[in-house]
Short mmCIF file of C-alpha atoms in Angstrom, two decimals:
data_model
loop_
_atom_site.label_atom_id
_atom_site.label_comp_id
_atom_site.label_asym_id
_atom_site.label_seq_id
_atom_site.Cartn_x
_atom_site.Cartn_y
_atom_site.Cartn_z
CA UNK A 1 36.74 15.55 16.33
CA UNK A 2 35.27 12.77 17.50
CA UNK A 3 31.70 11.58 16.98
CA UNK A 4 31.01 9.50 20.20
CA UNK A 5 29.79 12.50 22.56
CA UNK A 6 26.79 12.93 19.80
CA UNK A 7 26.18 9.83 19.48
CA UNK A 8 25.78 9.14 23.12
CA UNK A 9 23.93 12.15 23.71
CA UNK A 10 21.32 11.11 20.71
CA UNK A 11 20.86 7.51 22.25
CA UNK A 12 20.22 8.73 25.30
CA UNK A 13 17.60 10.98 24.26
CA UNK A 14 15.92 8.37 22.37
CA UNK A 15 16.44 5.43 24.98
CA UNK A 16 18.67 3.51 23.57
CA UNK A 17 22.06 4.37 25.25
CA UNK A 18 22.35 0.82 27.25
CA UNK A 19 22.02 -0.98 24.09
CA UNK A 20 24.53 -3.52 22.50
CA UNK A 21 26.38 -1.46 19.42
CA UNK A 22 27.16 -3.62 16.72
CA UNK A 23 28.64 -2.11 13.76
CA UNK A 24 28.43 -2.57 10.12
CA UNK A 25 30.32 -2.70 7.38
CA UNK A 26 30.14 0.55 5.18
CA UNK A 27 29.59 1.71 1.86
CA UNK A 28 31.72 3.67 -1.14
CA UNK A 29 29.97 6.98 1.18
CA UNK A 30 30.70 8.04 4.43
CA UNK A 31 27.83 7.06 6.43
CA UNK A 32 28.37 4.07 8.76
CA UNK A 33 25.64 1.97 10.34
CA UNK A 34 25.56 0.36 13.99
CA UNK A 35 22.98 -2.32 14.91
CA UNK A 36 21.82 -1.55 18.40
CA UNK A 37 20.31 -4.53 20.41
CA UNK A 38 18.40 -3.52 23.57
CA UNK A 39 18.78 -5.29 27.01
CA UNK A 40 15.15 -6.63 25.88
CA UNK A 41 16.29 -7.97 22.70
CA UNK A 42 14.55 -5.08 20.58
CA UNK A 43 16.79 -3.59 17.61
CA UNK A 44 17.05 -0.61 15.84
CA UNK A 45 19.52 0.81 13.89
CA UNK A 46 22.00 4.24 13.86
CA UNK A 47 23.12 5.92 11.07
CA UNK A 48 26.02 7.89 11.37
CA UNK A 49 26.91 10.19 8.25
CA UNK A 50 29.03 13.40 9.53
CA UNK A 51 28.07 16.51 8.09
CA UNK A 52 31.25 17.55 7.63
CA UNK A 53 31.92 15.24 5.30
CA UNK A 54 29.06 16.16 3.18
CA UNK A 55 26.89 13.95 3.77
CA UNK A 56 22.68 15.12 4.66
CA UNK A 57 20.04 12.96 6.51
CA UNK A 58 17.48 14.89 5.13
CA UNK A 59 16.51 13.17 1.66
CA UNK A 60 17.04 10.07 3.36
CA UNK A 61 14.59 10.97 6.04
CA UNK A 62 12.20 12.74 3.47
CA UNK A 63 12.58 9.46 0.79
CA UNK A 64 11.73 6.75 4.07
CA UNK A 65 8.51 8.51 5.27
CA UNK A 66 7.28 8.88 1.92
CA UNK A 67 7.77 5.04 1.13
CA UNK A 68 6.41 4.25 4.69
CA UNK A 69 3.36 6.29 4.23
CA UNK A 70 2.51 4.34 0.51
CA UNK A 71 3.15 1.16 2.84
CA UNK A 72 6.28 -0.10 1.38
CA UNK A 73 8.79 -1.31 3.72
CA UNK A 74 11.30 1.72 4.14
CA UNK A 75 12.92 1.89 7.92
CA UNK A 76 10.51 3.86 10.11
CA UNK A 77 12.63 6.87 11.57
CA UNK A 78 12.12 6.59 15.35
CA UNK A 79 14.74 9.66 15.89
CA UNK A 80 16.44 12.07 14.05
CA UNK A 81 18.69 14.79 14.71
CA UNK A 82 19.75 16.25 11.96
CA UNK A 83 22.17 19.09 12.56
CA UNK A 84 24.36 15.68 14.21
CA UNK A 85 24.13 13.81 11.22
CA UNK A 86 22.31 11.03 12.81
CA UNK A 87 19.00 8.64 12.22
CA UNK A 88 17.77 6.44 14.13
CA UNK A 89 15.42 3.74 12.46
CA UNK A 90 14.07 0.46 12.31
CA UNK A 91 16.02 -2.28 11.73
CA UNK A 92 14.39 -4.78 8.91
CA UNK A 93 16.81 -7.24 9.72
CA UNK A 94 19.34 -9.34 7.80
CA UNK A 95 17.25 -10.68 5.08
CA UNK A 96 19.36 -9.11 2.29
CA UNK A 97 18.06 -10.69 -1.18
CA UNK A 98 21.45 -10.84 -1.79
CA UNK A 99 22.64 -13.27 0.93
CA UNK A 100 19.22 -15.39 0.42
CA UNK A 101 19.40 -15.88 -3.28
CA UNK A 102 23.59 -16.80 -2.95
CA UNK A 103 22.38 -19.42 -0.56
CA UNK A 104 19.69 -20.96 -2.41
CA UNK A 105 19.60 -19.49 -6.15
CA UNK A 106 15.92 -21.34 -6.71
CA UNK A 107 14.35 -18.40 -4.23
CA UNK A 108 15.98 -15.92 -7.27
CA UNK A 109 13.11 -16.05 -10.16
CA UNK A 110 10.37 -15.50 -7.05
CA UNK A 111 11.72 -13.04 -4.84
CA UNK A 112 12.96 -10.98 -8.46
CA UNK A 113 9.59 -11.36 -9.28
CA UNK A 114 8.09 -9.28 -6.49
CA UNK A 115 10.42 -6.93 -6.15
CA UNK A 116 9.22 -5.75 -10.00
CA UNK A 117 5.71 -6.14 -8.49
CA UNK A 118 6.86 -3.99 -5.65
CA UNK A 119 8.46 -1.61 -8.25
CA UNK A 120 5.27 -1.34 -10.55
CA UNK A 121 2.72 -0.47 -7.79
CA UNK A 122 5.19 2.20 -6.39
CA UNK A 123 4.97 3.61 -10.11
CA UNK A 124 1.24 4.30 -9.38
CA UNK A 125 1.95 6.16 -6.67
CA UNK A 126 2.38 10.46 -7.23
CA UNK A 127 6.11 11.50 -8.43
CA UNK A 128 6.70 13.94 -4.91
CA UNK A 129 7.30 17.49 -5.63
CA UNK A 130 10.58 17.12 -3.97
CA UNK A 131 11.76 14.50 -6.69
CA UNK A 132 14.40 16.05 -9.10
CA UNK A 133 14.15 14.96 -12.49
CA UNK A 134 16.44 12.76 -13.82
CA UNK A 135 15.28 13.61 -17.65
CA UNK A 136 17.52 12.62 -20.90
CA UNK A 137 19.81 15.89 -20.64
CA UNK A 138 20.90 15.84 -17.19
CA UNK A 139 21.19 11.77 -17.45
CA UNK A 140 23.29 12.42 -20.18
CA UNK A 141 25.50 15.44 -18.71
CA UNK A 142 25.74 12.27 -15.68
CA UNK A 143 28.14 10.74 -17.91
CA UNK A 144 30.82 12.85 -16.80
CA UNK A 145 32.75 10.44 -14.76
CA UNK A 146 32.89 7.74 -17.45
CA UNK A 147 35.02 10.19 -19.75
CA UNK A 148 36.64 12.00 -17.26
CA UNK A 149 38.09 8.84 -15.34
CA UNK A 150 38.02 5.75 -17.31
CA UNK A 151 37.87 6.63 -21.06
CA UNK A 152 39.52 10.10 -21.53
CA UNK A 153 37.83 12.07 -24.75
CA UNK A 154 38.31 15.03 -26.35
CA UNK A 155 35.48 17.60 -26.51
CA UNK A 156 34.18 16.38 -29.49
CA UNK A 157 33.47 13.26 -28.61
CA UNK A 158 32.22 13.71 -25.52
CA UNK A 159 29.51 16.46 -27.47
CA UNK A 160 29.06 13.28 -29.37
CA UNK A 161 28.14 10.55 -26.68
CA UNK A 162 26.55 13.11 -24.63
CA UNK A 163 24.42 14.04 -27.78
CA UNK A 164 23.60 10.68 -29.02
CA UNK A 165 22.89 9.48 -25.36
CA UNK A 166 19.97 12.19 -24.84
CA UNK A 167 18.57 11.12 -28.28
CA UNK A 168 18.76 7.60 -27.31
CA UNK A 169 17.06 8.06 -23.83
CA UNK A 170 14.46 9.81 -25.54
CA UNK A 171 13.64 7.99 -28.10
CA UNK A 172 12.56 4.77 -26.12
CA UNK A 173 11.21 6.77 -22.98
CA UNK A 174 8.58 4.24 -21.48
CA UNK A 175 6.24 6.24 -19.83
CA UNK A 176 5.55 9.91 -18.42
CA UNK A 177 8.44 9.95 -15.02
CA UNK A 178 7.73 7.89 -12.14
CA UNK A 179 9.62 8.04 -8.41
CA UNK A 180 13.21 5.77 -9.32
CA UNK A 181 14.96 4.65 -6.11
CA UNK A 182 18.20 4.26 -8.16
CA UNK A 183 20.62 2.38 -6.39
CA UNK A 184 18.19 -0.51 -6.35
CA UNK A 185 20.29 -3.93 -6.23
CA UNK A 186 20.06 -7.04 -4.34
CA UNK A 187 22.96 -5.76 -1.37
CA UNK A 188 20.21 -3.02 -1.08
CA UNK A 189 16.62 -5.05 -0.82
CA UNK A 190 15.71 -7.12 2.07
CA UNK A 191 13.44 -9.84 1.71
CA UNK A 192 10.58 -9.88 4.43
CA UNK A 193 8.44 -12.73 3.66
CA UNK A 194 6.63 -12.35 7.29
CA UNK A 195 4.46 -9.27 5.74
CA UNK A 196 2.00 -8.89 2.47
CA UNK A 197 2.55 -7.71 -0.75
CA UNK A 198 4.47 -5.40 -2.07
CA UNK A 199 5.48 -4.79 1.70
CA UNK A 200 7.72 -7.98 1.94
CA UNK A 201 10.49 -5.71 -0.19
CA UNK A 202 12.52 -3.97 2.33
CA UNK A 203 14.00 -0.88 1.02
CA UNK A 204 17.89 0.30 1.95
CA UNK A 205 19.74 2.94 0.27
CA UNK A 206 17.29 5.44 -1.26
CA UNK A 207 18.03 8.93 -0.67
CA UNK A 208 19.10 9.22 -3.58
CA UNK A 209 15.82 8.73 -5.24
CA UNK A 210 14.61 11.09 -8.45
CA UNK A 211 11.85 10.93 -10.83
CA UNK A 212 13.29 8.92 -14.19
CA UNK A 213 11.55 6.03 -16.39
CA UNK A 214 9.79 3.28 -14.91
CA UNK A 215 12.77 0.70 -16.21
CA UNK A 216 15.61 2.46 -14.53
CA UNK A 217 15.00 0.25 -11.51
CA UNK A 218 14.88 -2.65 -13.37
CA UNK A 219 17.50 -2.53 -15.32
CA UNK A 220 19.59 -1.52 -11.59
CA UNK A 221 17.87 -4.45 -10.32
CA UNK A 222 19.03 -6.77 -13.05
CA UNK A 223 22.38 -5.56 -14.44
CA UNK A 224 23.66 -5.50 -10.75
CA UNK A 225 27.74 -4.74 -10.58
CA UNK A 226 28.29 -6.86 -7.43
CA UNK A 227 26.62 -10.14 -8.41
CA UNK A 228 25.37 -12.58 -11.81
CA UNK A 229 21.39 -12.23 -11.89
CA UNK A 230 19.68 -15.33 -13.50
CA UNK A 231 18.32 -15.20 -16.99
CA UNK A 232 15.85 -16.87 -15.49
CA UNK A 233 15.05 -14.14 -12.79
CA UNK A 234 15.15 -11.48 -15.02
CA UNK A 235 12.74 -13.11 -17.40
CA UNK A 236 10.12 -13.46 -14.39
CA UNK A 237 10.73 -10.12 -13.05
CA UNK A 238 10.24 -8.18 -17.23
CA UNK A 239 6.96 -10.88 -17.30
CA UNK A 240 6.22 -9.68 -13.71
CA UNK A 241 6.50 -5.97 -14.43
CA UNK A 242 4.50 -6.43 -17.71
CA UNK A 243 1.84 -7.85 -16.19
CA UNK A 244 1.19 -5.18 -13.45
CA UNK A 245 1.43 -2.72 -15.80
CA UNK A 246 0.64 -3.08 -19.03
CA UNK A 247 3.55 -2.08 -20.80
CA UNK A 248 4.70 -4.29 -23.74
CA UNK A 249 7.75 -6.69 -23.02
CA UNK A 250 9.32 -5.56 -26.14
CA UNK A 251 9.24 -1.94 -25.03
CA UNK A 252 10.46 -2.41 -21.39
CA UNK A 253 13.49 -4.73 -22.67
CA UNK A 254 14.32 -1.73 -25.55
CA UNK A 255 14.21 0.40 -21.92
CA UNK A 256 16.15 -1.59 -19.96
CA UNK A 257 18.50 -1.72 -22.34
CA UNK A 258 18.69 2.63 -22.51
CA UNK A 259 18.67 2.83 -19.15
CA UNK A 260 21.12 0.26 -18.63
CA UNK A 261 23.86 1.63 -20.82
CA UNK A 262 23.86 5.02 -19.28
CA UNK A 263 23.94 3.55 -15.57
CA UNK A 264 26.87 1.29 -16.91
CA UNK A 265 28.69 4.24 -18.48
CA UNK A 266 28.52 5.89 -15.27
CA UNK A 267 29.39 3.36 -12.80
CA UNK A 268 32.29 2.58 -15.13
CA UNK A 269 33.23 6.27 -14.26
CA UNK A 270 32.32 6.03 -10.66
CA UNK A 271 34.37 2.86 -9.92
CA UNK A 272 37.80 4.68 -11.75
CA UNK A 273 37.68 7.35 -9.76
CA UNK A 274 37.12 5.17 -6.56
CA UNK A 275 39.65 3.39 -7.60
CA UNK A 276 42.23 6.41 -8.21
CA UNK A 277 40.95 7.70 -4.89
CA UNK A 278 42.61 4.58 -3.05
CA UNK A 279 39.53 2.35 -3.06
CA UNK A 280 40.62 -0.72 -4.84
CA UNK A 281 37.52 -2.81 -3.43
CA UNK A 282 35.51 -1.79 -6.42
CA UNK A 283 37.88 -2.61 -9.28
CA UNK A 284 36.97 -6.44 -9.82
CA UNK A 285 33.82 -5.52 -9.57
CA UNK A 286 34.49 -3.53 -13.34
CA UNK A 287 34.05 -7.01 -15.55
CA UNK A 288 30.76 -7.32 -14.94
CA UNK A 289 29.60 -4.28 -15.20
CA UNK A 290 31.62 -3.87 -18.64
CA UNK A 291 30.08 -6.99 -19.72
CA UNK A 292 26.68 -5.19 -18.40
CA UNK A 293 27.66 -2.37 -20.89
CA UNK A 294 28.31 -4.74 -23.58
CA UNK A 295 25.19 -6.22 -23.55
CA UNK A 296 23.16 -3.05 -23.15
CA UNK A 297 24.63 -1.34 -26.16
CA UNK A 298 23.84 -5.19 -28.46
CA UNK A 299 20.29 -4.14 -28.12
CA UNK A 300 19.29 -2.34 -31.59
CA UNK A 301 18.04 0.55 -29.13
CA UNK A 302 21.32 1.70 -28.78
CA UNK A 303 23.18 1.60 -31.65
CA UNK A 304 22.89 5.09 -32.58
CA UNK A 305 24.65 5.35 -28.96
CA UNK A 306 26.94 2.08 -29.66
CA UNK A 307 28.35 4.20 -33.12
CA UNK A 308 28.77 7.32 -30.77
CA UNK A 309 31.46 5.38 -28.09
CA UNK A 310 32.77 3.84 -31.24
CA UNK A 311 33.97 7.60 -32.73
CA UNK A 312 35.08 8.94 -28.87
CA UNK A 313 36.40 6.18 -28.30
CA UNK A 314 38.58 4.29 -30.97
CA UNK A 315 38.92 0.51 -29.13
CA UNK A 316 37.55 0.72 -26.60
CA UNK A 317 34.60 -1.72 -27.86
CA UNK A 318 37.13 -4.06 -29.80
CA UNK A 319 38.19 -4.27 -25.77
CA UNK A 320 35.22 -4.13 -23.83
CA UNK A 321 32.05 -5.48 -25.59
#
């Protein structure tokens, strides 16, 4: 069935059906995005996610107006129907950190910088009651699609990793659970240097946001699958972080680290199973994010977790890491 009869109806409702559609390119979901440009040169933008293909507005919705309302610089919703499947919100523009720091890498260290400024006053902020936590047993039961699609393991050692994962997490927790965005990279953070503060971080792609550790951002932000982050940035952006907060720059590295290994492990998983599912556009993206993994588990932090892949997984380090 086709879409366009909602969509038309919603724009109309909300005033925007003369305006220009542009659309987007997508994601790994099913959501699509369409710029709309008024006859008066205003924007805003549509999201499109079909219910029937699972996807729901609501978190997304929920996640935005609790950002907005903290004044960080989440899309205001302007519309939303959600039985249709469709938002419309304001558009922050084309600013994508990723785009500005490809052009000119020097912008990197600074923008990286206040985006773990941005990160450390949203830690102050309540965890919502909404937020699920995303605690050491369920982040290690998240591994799932790492041994299920790219390194097959028999029940023992996946008892093992699982095991030695939670123990891992746990052990270099740094601080009670804060609100974690999670799919916080460079493609998903717009750069708004016309506002203040922490508000010049736009904010894409949250709805999938639970309460975790205050470095599973950061180490999202830095170990990012789809481009090479500066040593340089990630330095400013740890001294950044430490400074707002407190924490020691030996314990949020030893985090980082943690966090990193069990967001590798699982995007490892995520990206095979894409990939068997006929979406080949995220296989060369698998290097880095193995060489990600390697680094991760070099950290002494994990080498309780390092000794666990070694026994599931007989080679695959001499391979990978």
């Amino acid at each position: 069935m086709t879409r366009a009869p909602l969509i038309d109806a919603f724009l109309a409702r909300s005033g925007w059906d003369t305006a220009v559609r542009h659309p987007l390119a997508g994601d790994a979901s099913a959501r699509r995005y369409i710029r709309l440009i008024a006859q008066d040169g205003a924007q805003a933008m549509l999201m499109d996610a079909p219910p029937e293909t699972g996807e729901d507005t609501a978190p997304f919705v929920r996640v935005a107006r609790h950002l907005a309302r903290a004044g960080f610089s989440a899309p205001a919703i302007l519309d939303w129907d959600e039985p249709a499947g469709l938002i419309l919100m304001e558009d922050l523009g084309d600013g994508l950190v990723s785009a500005i720091c490809a052009e000119d890498q020097g912008h990197e260290p600074m923008i990286y910088a206040a985006t773990a400024r941005m990160l450390a006053a949203l830690h102050l902020e309540p965890v919502p009651e909404w937020a699920d936590r995303y605690d050491p047993p369920r982040m290690a039961e998240m591994l799932g699609p790492f041994h299920e699609y790219a390194v097959p393991m028999n029940r023992g050692g996946i008892s093992d990793m699982e095991r030695a994962m939670e123990d891992t997490l746990r052990a270099h927790a740094l601080a009670d659970p804060v609100l974690i965005l999670r799919d916080f990279h460079a493609e998903n953070l717009l750069w708004l240097p016309e506002r203040d503060g922490h508000a010049r971080i736009g904010l894409l792609d949250f709805q999938d946001a639970l309460a975790g550790d205050p470095t599973y951002d950061l180490a999202s932000l830095f170990q990012d699958a789809r481009r090479d982050v500066s040593a340089e940035a990630s330095r400013a952006a740890t001294e950044a972080f430490c400074d707002a907060t407190g924490h020691s720059h030996d314990a949020v590295v030893a985090g980082v680290a943690v966090q990193g290994a069990q967001r590798n492990l699982r995007i490892l998983g995520i990206f095979a199973r894409l990939t068997r599912a006929g979406k080949p556009k995220y296989a060369p993206l698998v290097p880095r994010v193995e060489h990600h993994l390697a680094a991760c588990l070099a950290h002494p932090a994990c080498t309780d977790l390092r000794r666990a892949l070694a026994r599931a997984a007989p080679g695959y380090l001499a391979v990978h890491a």
